[in-house]
Coordinates of N, CA, C and O in Angstrom, one line a residue:
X17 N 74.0 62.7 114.5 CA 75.4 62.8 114.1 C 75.5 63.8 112.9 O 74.7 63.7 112.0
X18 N 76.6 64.8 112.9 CA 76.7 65.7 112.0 C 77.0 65.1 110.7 O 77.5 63.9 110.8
X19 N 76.9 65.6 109.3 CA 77.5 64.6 107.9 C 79.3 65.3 108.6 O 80.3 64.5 108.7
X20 N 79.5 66.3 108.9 CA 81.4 66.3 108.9 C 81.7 65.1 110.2 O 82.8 64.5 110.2
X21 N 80.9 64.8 111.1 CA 81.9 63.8 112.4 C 81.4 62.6 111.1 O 82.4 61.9 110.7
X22 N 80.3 62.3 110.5 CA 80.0 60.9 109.8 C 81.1 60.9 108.9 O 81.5 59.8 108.7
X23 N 81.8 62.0 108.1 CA 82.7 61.8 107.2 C 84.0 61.3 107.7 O 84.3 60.1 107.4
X24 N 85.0 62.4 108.7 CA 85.7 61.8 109.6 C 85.5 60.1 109.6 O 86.1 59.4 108.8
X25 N 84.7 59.8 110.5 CA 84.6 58.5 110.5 C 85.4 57.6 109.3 O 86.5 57.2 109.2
X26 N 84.4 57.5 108.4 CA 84.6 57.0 107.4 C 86.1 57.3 106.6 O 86.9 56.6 106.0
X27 N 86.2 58.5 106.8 CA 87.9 58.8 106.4 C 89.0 57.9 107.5 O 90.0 57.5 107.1
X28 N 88.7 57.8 108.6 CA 89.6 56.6 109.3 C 89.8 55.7 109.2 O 90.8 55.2 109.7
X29 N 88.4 54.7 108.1 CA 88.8 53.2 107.7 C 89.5 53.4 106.3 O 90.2 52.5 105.8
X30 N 89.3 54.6 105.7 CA 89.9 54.5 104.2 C 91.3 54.5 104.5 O 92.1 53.9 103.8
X31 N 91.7 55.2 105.6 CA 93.4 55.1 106.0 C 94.0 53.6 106.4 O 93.8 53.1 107.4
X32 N 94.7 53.1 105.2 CA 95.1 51.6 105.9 C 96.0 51.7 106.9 O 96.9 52.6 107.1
X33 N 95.7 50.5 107.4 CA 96.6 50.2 108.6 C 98.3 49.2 108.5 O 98.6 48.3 107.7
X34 N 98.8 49.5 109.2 CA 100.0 48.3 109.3 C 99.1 47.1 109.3 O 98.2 46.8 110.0
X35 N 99.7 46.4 108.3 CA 99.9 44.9 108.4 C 100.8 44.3 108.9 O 101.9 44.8 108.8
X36 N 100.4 43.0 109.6 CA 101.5 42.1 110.5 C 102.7 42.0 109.0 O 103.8 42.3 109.4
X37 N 102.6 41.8 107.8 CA 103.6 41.3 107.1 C 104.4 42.6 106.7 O 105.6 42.6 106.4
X38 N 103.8 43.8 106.7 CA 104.5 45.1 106.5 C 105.4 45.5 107.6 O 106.3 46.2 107.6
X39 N 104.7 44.7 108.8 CA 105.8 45.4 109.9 C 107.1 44.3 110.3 O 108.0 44.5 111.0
X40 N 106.9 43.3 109.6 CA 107.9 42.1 109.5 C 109.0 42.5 109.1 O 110.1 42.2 109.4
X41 N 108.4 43.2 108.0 CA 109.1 43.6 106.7 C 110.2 44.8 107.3 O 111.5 44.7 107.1
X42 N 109.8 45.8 108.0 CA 110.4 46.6 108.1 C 111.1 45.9 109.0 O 112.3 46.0 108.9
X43 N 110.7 45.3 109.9 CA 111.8 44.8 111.4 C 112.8 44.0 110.3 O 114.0 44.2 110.5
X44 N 112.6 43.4 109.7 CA 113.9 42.6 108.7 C 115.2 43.7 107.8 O 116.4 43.6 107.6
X45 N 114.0 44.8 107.5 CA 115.3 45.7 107.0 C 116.2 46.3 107.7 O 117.3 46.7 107.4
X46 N 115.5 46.4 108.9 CA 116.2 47.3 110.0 C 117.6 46.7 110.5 O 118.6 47.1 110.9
X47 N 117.1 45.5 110.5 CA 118.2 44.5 111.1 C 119.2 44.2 110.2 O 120.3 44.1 110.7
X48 N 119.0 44.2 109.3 CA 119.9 44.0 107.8 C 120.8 45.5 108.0 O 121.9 45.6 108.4
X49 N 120.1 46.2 107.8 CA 120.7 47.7 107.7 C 121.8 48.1 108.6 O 122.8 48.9 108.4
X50 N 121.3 47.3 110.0 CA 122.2 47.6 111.3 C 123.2 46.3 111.0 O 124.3 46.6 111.4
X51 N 123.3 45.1 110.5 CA 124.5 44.5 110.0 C 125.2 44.8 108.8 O 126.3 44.3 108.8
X52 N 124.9 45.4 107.9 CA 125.5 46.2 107.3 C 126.3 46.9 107.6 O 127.5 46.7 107.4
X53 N 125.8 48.4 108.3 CA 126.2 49.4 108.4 C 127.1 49.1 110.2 O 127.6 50.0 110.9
X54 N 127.1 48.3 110.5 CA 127.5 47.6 112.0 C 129.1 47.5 111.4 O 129.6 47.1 110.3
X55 N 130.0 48.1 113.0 CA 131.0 47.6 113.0 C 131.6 46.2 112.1 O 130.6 45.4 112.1
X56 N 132.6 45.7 111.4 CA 133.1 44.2 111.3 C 133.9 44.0 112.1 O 134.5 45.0 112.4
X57 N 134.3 42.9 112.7 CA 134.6 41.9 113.5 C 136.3 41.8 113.2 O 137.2 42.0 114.0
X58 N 136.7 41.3 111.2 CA 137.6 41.8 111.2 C 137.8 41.7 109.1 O 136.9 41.8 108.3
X59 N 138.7 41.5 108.9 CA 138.7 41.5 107.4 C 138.3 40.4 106.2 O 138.9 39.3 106.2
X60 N 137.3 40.7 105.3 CA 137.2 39.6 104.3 C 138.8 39.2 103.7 O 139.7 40.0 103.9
X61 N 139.1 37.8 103.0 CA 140.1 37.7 102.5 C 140.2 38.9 101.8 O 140.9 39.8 102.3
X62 N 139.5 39.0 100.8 CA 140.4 40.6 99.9 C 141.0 41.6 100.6 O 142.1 42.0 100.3
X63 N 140.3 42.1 101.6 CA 141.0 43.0 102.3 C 142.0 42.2 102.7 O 143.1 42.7 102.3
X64 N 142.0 41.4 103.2 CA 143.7 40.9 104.0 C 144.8 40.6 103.1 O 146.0 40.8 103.4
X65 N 144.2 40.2 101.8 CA 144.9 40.1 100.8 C 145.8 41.4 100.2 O 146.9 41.4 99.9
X66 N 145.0 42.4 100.3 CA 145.2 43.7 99.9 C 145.8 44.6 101.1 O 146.4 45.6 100.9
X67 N 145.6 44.3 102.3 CA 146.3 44.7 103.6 C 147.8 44.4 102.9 O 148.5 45.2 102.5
X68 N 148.1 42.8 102.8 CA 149.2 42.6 103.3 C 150.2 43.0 101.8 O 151.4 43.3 101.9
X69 N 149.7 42.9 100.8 CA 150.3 43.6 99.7 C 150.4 44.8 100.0 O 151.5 45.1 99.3
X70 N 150.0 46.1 100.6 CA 150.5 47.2 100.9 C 151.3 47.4 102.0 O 151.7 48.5 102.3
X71 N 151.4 46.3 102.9 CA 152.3 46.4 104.4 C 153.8 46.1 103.4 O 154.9 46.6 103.5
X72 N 153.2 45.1 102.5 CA 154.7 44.6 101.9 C 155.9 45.6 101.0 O 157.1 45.8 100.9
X73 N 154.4 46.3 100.5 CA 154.9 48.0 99.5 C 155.9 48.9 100.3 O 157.1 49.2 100.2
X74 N 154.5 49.5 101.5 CA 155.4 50.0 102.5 C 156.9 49.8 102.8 O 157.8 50.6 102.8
X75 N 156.9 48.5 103.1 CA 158.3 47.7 104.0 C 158.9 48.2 102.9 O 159.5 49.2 102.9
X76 N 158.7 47.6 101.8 CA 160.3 47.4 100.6 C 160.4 48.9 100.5 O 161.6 49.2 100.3
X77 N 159.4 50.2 100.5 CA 159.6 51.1 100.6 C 160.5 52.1 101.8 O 161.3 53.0 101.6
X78 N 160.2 51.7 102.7 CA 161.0 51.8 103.4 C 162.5 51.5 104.0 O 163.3 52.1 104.7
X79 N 162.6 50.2 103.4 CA 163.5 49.3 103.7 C 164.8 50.5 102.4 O 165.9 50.6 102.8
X80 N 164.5 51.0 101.3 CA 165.0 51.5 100.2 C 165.4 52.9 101.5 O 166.1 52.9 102.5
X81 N 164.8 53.6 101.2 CA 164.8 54.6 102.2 C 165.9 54.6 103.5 O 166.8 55.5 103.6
X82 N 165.8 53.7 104.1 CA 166.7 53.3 105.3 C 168.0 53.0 104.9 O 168.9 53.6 105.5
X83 N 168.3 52.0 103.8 CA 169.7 51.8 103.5 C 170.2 52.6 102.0 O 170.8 52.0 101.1
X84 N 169.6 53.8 102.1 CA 170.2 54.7 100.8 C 171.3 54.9 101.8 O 171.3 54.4 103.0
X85 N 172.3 55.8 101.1 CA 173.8 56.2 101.6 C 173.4 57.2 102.6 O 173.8 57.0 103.8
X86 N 172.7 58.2 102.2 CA 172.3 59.2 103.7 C 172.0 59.2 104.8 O 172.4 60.1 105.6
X87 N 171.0 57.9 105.0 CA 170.6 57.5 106.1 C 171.5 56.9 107.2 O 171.6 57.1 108.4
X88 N 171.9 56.1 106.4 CA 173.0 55.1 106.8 C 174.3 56.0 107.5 O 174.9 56.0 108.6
X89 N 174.5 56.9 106.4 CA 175.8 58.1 107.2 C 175.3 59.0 108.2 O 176.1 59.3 109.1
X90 N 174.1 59.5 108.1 CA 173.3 59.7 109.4 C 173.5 59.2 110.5 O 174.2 59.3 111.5
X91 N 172.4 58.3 110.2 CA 172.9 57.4 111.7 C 174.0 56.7 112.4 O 174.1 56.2 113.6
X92 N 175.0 56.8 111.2 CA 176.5 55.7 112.2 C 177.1 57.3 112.7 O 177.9 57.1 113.6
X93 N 176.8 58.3 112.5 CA 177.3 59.8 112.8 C 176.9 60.3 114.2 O 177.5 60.8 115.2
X94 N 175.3 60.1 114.0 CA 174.8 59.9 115.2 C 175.2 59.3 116.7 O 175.4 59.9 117.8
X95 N 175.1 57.9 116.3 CA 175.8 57.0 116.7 C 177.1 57.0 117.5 O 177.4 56.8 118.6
X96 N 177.9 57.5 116.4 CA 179.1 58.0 117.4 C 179.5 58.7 117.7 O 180.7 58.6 117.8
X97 N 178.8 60.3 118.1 CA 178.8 60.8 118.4 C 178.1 60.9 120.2 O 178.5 61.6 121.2
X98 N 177.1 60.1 120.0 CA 176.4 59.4 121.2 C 177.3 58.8 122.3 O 177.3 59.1 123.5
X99 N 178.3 57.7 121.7 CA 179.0 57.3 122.3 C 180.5 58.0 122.6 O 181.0 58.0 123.8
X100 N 181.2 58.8 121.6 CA 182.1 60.1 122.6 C 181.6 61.1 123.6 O 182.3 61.2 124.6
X101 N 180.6 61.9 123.5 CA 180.7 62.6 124.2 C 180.1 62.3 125.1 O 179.4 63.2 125.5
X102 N 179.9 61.0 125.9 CA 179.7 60.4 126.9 C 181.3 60.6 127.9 O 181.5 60.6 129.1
X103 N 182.1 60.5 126.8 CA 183.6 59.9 127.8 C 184.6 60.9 127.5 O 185.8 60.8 127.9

């Protein structure tokens, strides 16, 4: 046997191997990682809390919007104009 194949050798047990608890290890992070980063299902309270306080912003925001004077003359204008030149 040549001393470079006898070195070889010996350089392949100095390389450690996976251990059963290192590869546990990783199969546990992976799965964590993929529930993490995984779709959700649907909202923690905060979020829904925080959903429905900006649905509510929105609305009053809108609702302001809709019955200012312009709107309102807009659309009854609309409106009946829709229904004359029908007849």
């Amino acid at each position: 046997m040549s001393p470079s194949s006898l070195a070889r050798r010996h350089a392949r047990r100095l390389v450690p191997t996976e251990t059963a608890p290192a590869r546990a290890n990783r199969t546990a992070l992976r799965t964590r990682a993929r529930r993490l980063l995984g779709d959700d299902a649907g909202m923690s309270t905060v979020e829904y809390a925080i959903g429905c306080i900006a649905a509510a912003a929105f609305a009053a925001v809108l609702y302001a919007v809709v019955s200012g004077d312009s709107v309102v003359t807009a659309l009854t204008q609309l409106v009946q104009r829709a229904l004359t030149a029908g007849f």
